[in-house]
Coordinates of C-alpha atoms in Angstrom, one line a residue:
Chain L
M26 CA 16.0 3.1 32.7
N27 CA 15.9 -0.6 33.8
Q28 CA 17.0 -3.6 32.1
K29 CA 13.0 -4.7 31.6
E30 CA 12.4 -1.6 30.7
I31 CA 14.8 -0.8 27.7
A32 CA 13.3 -4.3 27.0
I33 CA 9.9 -3.4 27.0
A34 CA 10.3 -0.6 24.9
W35 CA 12.3 -2.6 22.5
F36 CA 9.7 -5.4 21.8
P37 CA 8.0 -4.3 18.8
S38 CA 11.0 -3.3 16.9
I39 CA 12.5 -6.4 17.6
L40 CA 9.6 -7.9 15.7
L41 CA 10.0 -6.2 12.7
L42 CA 13.4 -6.5 12.6
I43 CA 12.8 -10.3 12.6
V44 CA 9.7 -10.0 10.0
G45 CA 11.9 -7.4 8.1
L46 CA 15.0 -9.4 7.5
N47 CA 13.0 -12.2 7.2
H48 CA 12.0 -10.6 4.0
I49 CA 14.8 -9.6 2.7
F50 CA 16.8 -12.3 3.0
Y51 CA 14.2 -14.7 2.6
L52 CA 10.8 -14.1 1.2
H53 CA 11.0 -12.0 -2.0
P54 CA 14.6 -13.1 -3.0
I55 CA 13.6 -17.3 -2.0
K56 CA 10.3 -17.0 -2.3
G57 CA 9.4 -13.9 -4.5
V58 CA 6.5 -11.8 -2.2
S59 CA 6.5 -8.2 -3.6
K60 CA 8.3 -5.5 -1.0
W61 CA 5.8 -3.7 -0.8
K62 CA 4.1 -6.2 1.2
G63 CA 5.0 -8.7 3.8
G64 CA 6.1 -6.5 6.1
G65 CA 9.4 -6.1 4.6
I66 CA 9.2 -2.0 4.6
G67 CA 9.9 -1.8 1.2
V68 CA 7.0 0.4 -0.2
Y69 CA 8.9 2.3 -2.8
C70 CA 11.2 0.7 -3.9
T71 CA 10.2 -0.9 -7.1
N72 CA 7.1 -1.0 -8.8
Y73 CA 4.4 -4.1 -8.7
E74 CA 7.0 -6.2 -10.4
K75 CA 4.3 -8.7 -11.2
R76 CA 0.5 -8.7 -12.9
A77 CA -1.6 -11.3 -13.7
I78 CA -3.7 -12.0 -17.3
T79 CA -6.5 -14.3 -17.7
W80 CA -7.6 -15.6 -21.2
V81 CA -10.8 -17.5 -21.5
K82 CA -10.7 -19.7 -24.2
V83 CA -15.1 -20.1 -25.7
E84 CA -15.3 -21.8 -29.2
D85 CA -11.3 -21.7 -30.2
K86 CA -11.6 -17.9 -29.4
F87 CA -9.1 -17.1 -26.3
L88 CA -11.0 -13.4 -25.3
L89 CA -9.3 -11.1 -21.9
T90 CA -11.6 -10.9 -19.2
K91 CA -11.4 -8.7 -16.7
S92 CA -10.1 -10.8 -13.2
T93 CA -7.7 -10.8 -10.0
L94 CA -6.1 -12.4 -8.3
Y95 CA -6.2 -10.2 -5.4
P96 CA -8.8 -11.4 -3.3
H97 CA -9.6 -9.3 -0.8
S98 CA -9.6 -6.3 -2.9
K99 CA -12.3 -5.6 -5.4
L100 CA -10.9 -2.3 -5.7
Y101 CA -7.9 -3.1 -7.7
S102 CA -9.2 -5.5 -10.3
D103 CA -9.4 -5.3 -13.2
W104 CA -7.9 -6.2 -17.1
F105 CA -4.5 -7.1 -15.0
S106 CA -4.0 -7.6 -12.0
Y107 CA -1.2 -6.4 -9.6
I108 CA 0.1 -9.7 -7.6
P109 CA 2.6 -9.7 -4.6
Y110 CA 2.8 -12.7 -4.2
E111 CA 1.5 -15.3 -6.0
T112 CA 2.3 -20.1 -5.5
D113 CA 1.0 -23.0 -7.5
A114 CA -1.9 -22.8 -5.1
I115 CA -2.6 -19.7 -5.3
L116 CA -3.4 -19.7 -9.1
K117 CA -4.8 -22.8 -8.9
D118 CA -7.7 -21.8 -7.1
Y119 CA -7.9 -19.0 -8.8
V120 CA -7.9 -21.2 -11.9
Q121 CA -10.3 -23.0 -11.1
K122 CA -12.7 -20.8 -9.3
K123 CA -12.5 -19.1 -13.2
I124 CA -13.7 -21.8 -14.8
D125 CA -16.3 -23.4 -12.6
Q126 CA -17.5 -19.3 -12.8
K127 CA -20.0 -18.4 -15.8
F128 CA -19.4 -15.7 -18.1
I129 CA -21.0 -13.3 -20.4
L130 CA -20.2 -12.0 -24.0
I131 CA -20.8 -8.2 -24.1
Q132 CA -20.4 -6.1 -27.1
E133 CA -20.0 -3.0 -28.0
S134 CA -23.0 -1.6 -27.8
D135 CA -23.9 -2.9 -24.6
L136 CA -20.7 -1.7 -23.6
R137 CA -21.6 1.6 -23.5
K138 CA -25.1 1.5 -21.7
T139 CA -23.6 -0.4 -18.9
S140 CA -19.8 1.4 -18.2
K141 CA -18.3 5.2 -18.9
K142 CA -15.5 3.9 -18.8
I143 CA -12.9 4.7 -21.5
F144 CA -11.8 1.7 -23.7
P145 CA -9.2 1.3 -26.5
N146 CA -10.4 1.2 -29.8
K147 CA -8.2 -2.3 -30.0
L148 CA -10.8 -3.8 -27.1
L149 CA -13.5 -2.4 -28.5
E150 CA -12.8 -3.7 -31.4
Q151 CA -13.1 -7.9 -30.7
N152 CA -15.9 -9.1 -28.6
Y153 CA -14.9 -9.4 -24.9
F154 CA -15.8 -11.3 -21.3
K155 CA -16.6 -9.1 -18.3
D156 CA -17.7 -11.5 -15.1
I157 CA -21.8 -12.0 -14.3
N158 CA -22.7 -9.3 -12.6
I159 CA -26.6 -7.7 -11.9
N160 CA -25.9 -5.0 -14.3
T161 CA -24.5 -7.7 -16.9
I162 CA -27.7 -9.7 -16.6
K163 CA -29.8 -7.3 -17.6
L164 CA -28.6 -7.1 -20.6
N165 CA -30.4 -10.6 -21.9
A166 CA -26.8 -12.0 -23.2
P167 CA -25.9 -16.0 -23.4
V168 CA -24.2 -16.1 -20.5
L169 CA -21.3 -18.6 -21.7
K170 CA -18.4 -21.2 -19.8
A171 CA -15.0 -21.4 -20.4
N172 CA -13.7 -24.0 -22.5
S173 CA -10.6 -23.5 -20.8
V174 CA -8.8 -20.8 -18.4
R175 CA -5.4 -19.9 -19.4
V176 CA -3.6 -17.8 -16.8
H177 CA -0.1 -15.6 -17.2
I178 CA 2.2 -14.3 -15.4
W179 CA 4.0 -11.3 -16.3
E180 CA 6.9 -10.1 -14.3
Y181 CA 8.7 -7.1 -14.6
E182 CA 12.3 -6.2 -16.0
Y183 CA 14.3 -2.5 -15.5
L184 CA 16.7 -3.0 -18.3
S185 CA 17.9 0.5 -17.9
P186 CA 16.8 3.7 -16.0
K187 CA 15.3 4.4 -19.5
Y188 CA 15.1 1.4 -21.1
G189 CA 11.7 -1.4 -19.3
Q190 CA 9.9 -5.4 -20.7
W191 CA 7.2 -7.4 -19.3
K192 CA 8.8 -10.7 -19.4
L193 CA 6.1 -14.1 -18.8
I194 CA 7.5 -15.7 -16.4
K195 CA 4.4 -18.6 -15.6
I196 CA 1.7 -19.6 -18.0
V197 CA -1.2 -21.6 -15.7
E198 CA -4.2 -23.2 -17.9
E199 CA -7.2 -25.7 -16.6
S200 CA -9.7 -27.3 -19.0
N201 CA -13.1 -27.9 -18.1
N202 CA -13.8 -31.1 -18.7
E203 CA -17.8 -31.3 -18.4
Chain U
M27 CA -0.4 28.5 22.9
N28 CA -2.6 27.7 26.2
E29 CA -1.0 26.3 28.4
K30 CA -4.2 23.3 29.2
F31 CA -3.9 22.5 25.2
R32 CA 0.1 21.7 25.6
R33 CA -0.7 20.2 29.0
I34 CA -3.6 17.0 27.5
I35 CA -1.2 16.5 24.2
C36 CA 1.1 16.5 26.1
S37 CA 0.1 13.5 28.2
L38 CA -0.1 9.6 28.1
E39 CA -4.3 9.7 27.4
F40 CA -3.8 11.9 24.5
H41 CA -0.9 9.7 23.1
L42 CA -3.3 6.7 23.6
A43 CA -6.8 7.9 21.9
L44 CA -4.0 9.1 18.5
V45 CA -3.3 5.5 18.9
A46 CA -6.8 4.1 18.9
L47 CA -7.8 5.8 16.1
L48 CA -4.9 5.1 14.1
N49 CA -6.3 1.5 14.9
V50 CA -9.9 2.8 13.6
D51 CA -8.6 4.1 10.2
L52 CA -6.5 1.2 9.3
G53 CA -8.9 -1.2 10.4
L54 CA -11.6 1.4 7.3
W55 CA -8.7 1.0 5.2
S56 CA -8.7 -2.6 5.2
L57 CA -12.0 -4.0 6.3
F58 CA -13.9 -2.0 4.5
I59 CA -12.6 0.1 1.2
E60 CA -9.9 -2.8 0.4
A61 CA -12.1 -5.7 0.7
G62 CA -16.0 -4.8 0.7
D63 CA -15.6 -2.8 -2.9
A64 CA -16.2 0.3 -0.3
K65 CA -20.3 -1.2 0.7
L66 CA -21.4 -1.3 3.7
N67 CA -22.6 -5.1 4.0
I68 CA -22.6 -7.4 7.0
T69 CA -19.6 -9.3 7.4
L70 CA -17.2 -10.9 9.4
R71 CA -15.1 -7.6 8.9
N72 CA -17.2 -4.9 8.9
T73 CA -19.6 -5.8 11.8
L74 CA -15.9 -6.2 13.6
L75 CA -15.1 -3.0 12.4
F76 CA -18.2 -1.3 13.3
A77 CA -17.9 -3.2 17.3
I78 CA -14.1 -0.9 17.4
I79 CA -15.7 2.1 16.1
V80 CA -18.1 2.0 19.1
Y81 CA -15.5 0.6 21.4
T82 CA -13.6 3.5 20.2
V83 CA -16.1 5.9 20.8
L84 CA -16.9 4.8 24.2
V85 CA -12.6 4.8 25.5
F86 CA -13.3 8.8 24.2
I87 CA -16.5 9.2 26.5
W88 CA -14.4 6.6 29.7
R89 CA -11.2 8.1 29.1
K90 CA -9.8 5.8 32.0
L91 CA -10.7 2.6 29.3
L92 CA -7.9 3.9 27.6
L93 CA -5.4 2.7 30.5
S94 CA -7.3 -0.5 30.8
K95 CA -5.4 -3.1 29.5
F96 CA -8.7 -5.1 27.6
T97 CA -8.6 -2.2 25.8
W98 CA -5.1 -2.8 24.2
I99 CA -5.7 -6.6 24.2
L100 CA -9.0 -5.9 22.2
Y101 CA -7.1 -4.0 19.5
L102 CA -4.6 -6.5 19.5
A103 CA -6.6 -8.5 18.5
F104 CA -8.5 -6.1 15.4
S105 CA -5.5 -5.2 14.3
T106 CA -4.8 -9.3 14.6
F107 CA -7.1 -9.9 12.6
C108 CA -6.5 -7.0 9.6
L109 CA -3.7 -9.0 8.9
L110 CA -4.5 -12.2 9.5
S111 CA -7.4 -11.8 7.0
G112 CA -5.9 -10.5 4.1
L113 CA -2.5 -12.5 4.4
P114 CA -0.5 -13.0 2.2
Y115 CA -1.3 -9.6 0.5
S116 CA -1.4 -7.6 3.8
S117 CA 0.4 -4.3 3.7
N118 CA 3.7 -4.0 5.8
L119 CA 1.7 -1.1 7.9
Y120 CA -0.8 -4.2 9.1
F121 CA 2.3 -5.7 10.6
L122 CA 3.7 -2.7 12.5
W123 CA 0.4 -1.7 14.2
V124 CA 0.2 -5.2 15.3
Y125 CA 3.5 -5.1 17.1
I126 CA 2.6 -1.6 18.3
D127 CA -0.5 -3.0 19.5
A128 CA 1.2 -6.2 21.6
F129 CA 4.0 -3.5 22.9
L130 CA 1.0 -1.5 24.3
V131 CA -1.1 -4.7 25.9
L132 CA 3.2 -5.6 27.6
L133 CA 3.4 -2.3 28.7
F134 CA -0.4 -2.2 30.0
F135 CA 0.8 -5.8 32.2
T136 CA 3.1 -4.1 34.3
T137 CA 2.6 -1.7 37.6
F138 CA 4.7 1.2 36.2
S139 CA 3.4 4.9 37.0
K140 CA 2.0 6.5 34.1
Q141 CA 4.9 8.9 33.6
R142 CA 6.7 5.8 33.4
K143 CA 4.4 3.6 31.1
M144 CA 5.5 7.6 28.7
E145 CA 9.1 7.1 29.2
I146 CA 9.2 3.6 27.6
I147 CA 6.7 4.9 25.2
V148 CA 8.8 7.7 24.4
L149 CA 11.6 5.4 24.2
S150 CA 9.9 2.6 21.7
S151 CA 9.3 5.6 19.5
K152 CA 12.7 6.4 19.0
I153 CA 13.9 2.4 18.5
L154 CA 10.6 2.7 16.0
I155 CA 11.1 5.2 14.1
C156 CA 15.4 3.9 13.7
T157 CA 14.1 0.4 12.6
I158 CA 11.8 1.2 10.3
F159 CA 13.8 3.8 8.5
A160 CA 16.8 1.1 8.7
I161 CA 14.6 -1.6 7.6
A162 CA 13.1 0.8 4.2
L163 CA 16.7 2.5 3.6
L164 CA 18.3 -1.6 3.2
Q165 CA 15.3 -2.4 0.8
K166 CA 16.8 1.1 -1.0
L167 CA 20.3 0.2 -0.7
I168 CA 19.9 -2.9 -1.9
T169 CA 17.7 -2.3 -4.5
P170 CA 19.9 -1.7 -8.0
S171 CA 17.3 -0.2 -9.5
F172 CA 16.6 2.5 -6.9
M173 CA 19.5 3.2 -6.5
D174 CA 20.5 3.8 -10.3
G175 CA 17.0 6.2 -10.6
S176 CA 15.2 3.9 -12.2
F177 CA 12.7 3.1 -10.5
Y178 CA 11.2 7.1 -10.0
Y179 CA 12.4 7.5 -13.6
Q180 CA 9.6 4.7 -15.1
A181 CA 7.4 5.6 -12.5
F182 CA 6.9 9.4 -13.9
S183 CA 7.3 8.0 -17.2
S184 CA 5.7 5.3 -17.4
G185 CA 1.5 4.3 -16.1
F186 CA 2.4 0.9 -14.6
F187 CA 2.2 2.1 -11.2
G188 CA 0.8 5.0 -12.4
F189 CA -1.9 5.5 -9.9
Q190 CA 0.1 7.4 -7.4
F191 CA 2.6 8.9 -9.7
A192 CA 0.4 10.4 -11.8
P193 CA -0.5 13.6 -10.7
F194 CA 2.8 14.3 -9.0
A195 CA 3.7 13.8 -12.9
E196 CA 0.7 15.5 -14.6
R197 CA 1.2 18.9 -12.6
F198 CA 5.1 19.0 -12.3
L199 CA 6.4 17.0 -15.5
F200 CA 3.9 17.9 -18.6
Q201 CA 6.4 21.5 -18.5
E202 CA 9.5 18.7 -20.2
G203 CA 6.3 17.4 -23.3
L204 CA 5.6 14.4 -21.4
S205 CA 2.1 14.1 -22.4
L206 CA -0.6 11.8 -21.4
D207 CA 0.0 9.8 -24.2
V208 CA 3.2 8.2 -23.0
I209 CA 2.1 7.3 -19.4
K210 CA -1.0 5.3 -21.5
S211 CA 1.4 3.5 -23.9
N212 CA 2.7 0.9 -21.1
T213 CA -1.2 0.2 -21.1
E214 CA -1.5 -0.4 -24.5
V215 CA 1.1 -2.4 -24.3
M216 CA -0.4 -4.8 -22.2
A217 CA -3.3 -4.7 -24.3
S218 CA -1.5 -5.2 -26.6
M219 CA 0.1 -8.9 -25.4
N220 CA -1.9 -12.2 -27.2
P221 CA -2.8 -15.4 -25.6
N222 CA -0.3 -17.5 -27.3
L223 CA 3.3 -16.3 -26.7
T224 CA 5.4 -18.7 -24.8
L225 CA 7.0 -18.8 -21.4
N226 CA 10.1 -16.3 -21.0
S227 CA 8.1 -14.3 -24.6
T228 CA 9.4 -10.3 -24.1
I229 CA 7.7 -6.9 -25.0
L230 CA 9.9 -4.1 -24.8
V231 CA 7.9 -1.1 -23.1
P232 CA 8.1 2.3 -24.5
I233 CA 9.5 4.6 -22.2
Y234 CA 9.3 8.5 -22.2
Q235 CA 13.4 9.9 -22.3
S236 CA 14.9 12.2 -21.5
E237 CA 18.3 13.0 -20.1
L238 CA 15.8 16.0 -17.4
L239 CA 14.3 13.6 -16.4
L240 CA 16.9 10.6 -15.7
N241 CA 19.0 13.4 -13.7
A242 CA 15.3 14.2 -11.6
A243 CA 15.1 10.8 -10.7
K244 CA 18.7 10.3 -9.3
F245 CA 18.6 13.2 -7.4
M246 CA 15.4 12.2 -5.6
S247 CA 16.4 8.7 -5.2
W248 CA 19.6 10.4 -3.7
S249 CA 17.1 12.8 -1.9
T250 CA 15.0 9.9 -0.2
I251 CA 17.9 7.8 0.9
M252 CA 19.4 11.3 2.6
I253 CA 16.6 12.2 3.7
E254 CA 15.3 8.2 6.0
G255 CA 18.8 8.4 6.8
G256 CA 18.9 11.6 8.4
C257 CA 16.0 10.3 9.8
L258 CA 17.7 7.0 11.1
L259 CA 20.8 9.1 12.7
L260 CA 19.0 11.8 14.2
F261 CA 16.5 9.8 15.6
G262 CA 19.5 7.3 16.3
F263 CA 22.5 9.1 17.8
N264 CA 21.4 12.6 18.2
K265 CA 21.2 12.9 22.5
K266 CA 21.1 16.6 22.9
K267 CA 18.9 18.5 24.0
K268 CA 19.0 21.2 22.3
N269 CA 19.7 19.9 18.7
Q270 CA 16.4 18.0 19.4
Y271 CA 14.8 19.8 16.7
L272 CA 16.5 18.7 13.9
N273 CA 14.8 15.5 14.3
H274 CA 11.6 16.4 13.8
L275 CA 12.5 19.6 11.3
T276 CA 13.7 16.4 9.2
L277 CA 11.2 14.2 10.0
F278 CA 8.4 16.9 9.3
A279 CA 10.4 17.6 5.6
F280 CA 10.0 13.2 5.6
L281 CA 6.4 13.1 6.2
I282 CA 5.7 16.5 4.1
G283 CA 7.7 15.8 0.8
T284 CA 6.4 12.2 0.9
Y285 CA 2.9 11.9 1.8
S286 CA 2.3 15.2 -0.5
I287 CA 3.6 13.0 -3.3
V288 CA 1.8 9.7 -2.7
P289 CA -1.4 11.3 -0.1
I290 CA -3.3 7.8 -0.7
I291 CA -1.1 6.3 1.8
Y292 CA -1.7 8.8 4.4
D293 CA -2.2 6.1 7.3
W294 CA 1.5 5.4 7.1
G295 CA 2.2 9.5 7.5
L296 CA 0.1 9.4 11.0
T297 CA 1.6 6.4 11.8
F298 CA 4.9 7.8 11.4
A299 CA 2.9 11.4 13.1
T300 CA 2.7 9.4 15.8
L301 CA 6.0 7.6 16.6
G302 CA 7.7 11.5 16.1
M303 CA 4.8 13.7 17.9
A304 CA 5.2 10.7 20.6
T305 CA 9.2 11.6 21.0
A306 CA 8.9 15.8 20.8
S307 CA 9.0 18.4 23.5
R308 CA 6.4 19.7 24.6
K309 CA 7.1 22.5 22.0
W310 CA 7.8 20.7 19.4
K311 CA 4.4 18.8 19.8
P312 CA 1.4 21.5 18.2
Y313 CA 3.7 21.3 15.1
Y314 CA 3.4 17.7 15.0
L315 CA -0.6 17.9 15.4
L316 CA -0.8 20.7 12.5
T317 CA 1.6 17.5 10.3
M318 CA -1.7 15.2 10.8
I319 CA -3.7 17.6 9.9
Y320 CA -2.0 18.9 6.6
I321 CA -1.6 14.5 5.7
L322 CA -5.4 15.0 6.1
I323 CA -6.2 17.3 4.4
S324 CA -3.8 16.7 1.5
A325 CA -5.5 12.7 1.0
M326 CA -8.6 14.4 1.6
I327 CA -7.7 16.2 -1.4
F328 CA -5.8 14.4 -3.9
A329 CA -5.9 10.3 -2.6
P330 CA -9.8 10.9 -4.5
V331 CA -7.4 12.1 -7.8
T332 CA -5.3 9.8 -6.7
T333 CA -7.5 7.2 -7.0
A334 CA -9.5 8.2 -10.1
L335 CA -6.5 8.5 -12.5
F336 CA -5.3 4.9 -10.6
R337 CA -8.8 4.1 -12.3
H338 CA -8.5 6.3 -16.2
Y339 CA -5.2 4.7 -16.6
Q340 CA -6.7 1.1 -15.6
G341 CA -10.1 1.2 -17.6
I342 CA -7.4 2.6 -20.8
I343 CA -6.8 -1.6 -20.3

C-alpha cells in the first residue's frame, strides 16, 4: 500500500484520537462533560455522574416536578434528570423555561386515574406538580405559575467500592418577576 | 456453506450495504426514539429520517448507488445532522459514525479499483478497532473508581444506572441476597432530598454490602481490561494469517459478553461486528453475521425489558 492509501485508512482513527484525547484531557476534567458523551468512548467506566432535580415554589411551598435537562430526549425525563453536561447558559435557559411554564397540581386520587406507574408513599403523601399535558388538563385542576424555580445539581462521588454519596454542587434559582 | 453466499458477503457492496443499514439504525435511534418521544410527528428530524430510509431502499434496489460518492456524501450529511442536532448531549457512537462516513466519502473521491478500496477498508477497520479500544482502555485505566471495582459493584448493587444492569443483577445476584428493596433504596434517597439543602450538602447512599459481590466486581473490572486489551493487541500486532482466529474469537467474546449485559446499546455491538467482519477472511465472515443476528435478537428480547425496568425504577422516585 502506498502512503496515500495508508493515510486514507488512518483518517477516521485520527479524528477519533483527536476528539477522544480532547475529551480525556480537556472536556471531562476541565469542562465536566460526562465520559458517556462528547466523543470520549468512556461509557461504562463510570456512572452518569450528575443529576438535576427541579423544585417549583408556589405559595411558599416547594414541590418536586417532573423535568429534564436533556432537551432532545423526553424518554428519560422524570423526577430527576441525568445530565451529561451543564453550563450556566443551559441552566439559565432551562430555569427560564420552567418559570414561563404552567403547572397543574395533581392530587393523589387524580394521579391514580392518569398513571399506572408505581409511586412511593413518601411522594404520595404530598401534593406535587406535573408538567401540563393533555391528560392532566382533563382533570380540571387549577393551572398555576411558579413563584420561583430552584434547580439542584447533584454529583455522585464514589467513596470506596462499597460506599458512595451524592453531593450538592450547584444551586440555580430564578424568581418570577411578573 | 454456499460458495455464492460467501462471495456475496465478502464483496465491497455487502460491506457498504451493512454500513448503509447501520446509518439508518443510528438515525432511527437518534432522530425517532431519542428525539421524538417515539411519536411519529412530522418534524424536520423525522422527515430526514424518512428520506434516508427511502434512499436506502433505493440503494438496495440499484446497488450501483452504493459505489457512488453522492450516496456517501448523503449519509455523511445525515450522520452529521444526527450528531449536531443532539449536541452537547450526543452519544459517542454518533461521533464514530461521522468519522466512518467521512472516511467513505474520502475513499469514493479516489480512483482506486474496487479491490483496492476493499483493502483500504480492511486496514482502516483494523486501525479503528485498535483506536477505539485504546481510548476506551485509557478511559478505564485513568478512572480509579473503575479499576478498584467501585463502578461494577455499585452498578450491580444500586439503582443509579440500574436500567442497564438491573436485569443482570436480578438474574444473577438475587441468589446472593440482593433484593429489589436494595436496588430501590438509592432512588428513595433521592426522593428524600429536600429543596432547602445548602451547597456541598452530602447524602450517603445505602449500598448492599457483600465481599462476594466486591470480588465479582473486581474480577469484572479486570476481565474488561483483559478482553479490551486483548482485542487491541491482537488487531494491532497479530500479523500471522494462521493466528487470525485469535483476533476474531477475542472480539466475539467481547461482543457476546458485553451486549448480552447491555443489549440496549446494541448499535455499538453492530458497529464493532461490522468493523470486525471487514477484517475477517472468507471463513470467519459468516460468524460475524451470526454474531450480529445474536446481538439483534438479544436486543429485541432484553432491551424492552431493560427499558421497562429503567422506567420502573424511575417511577419509584
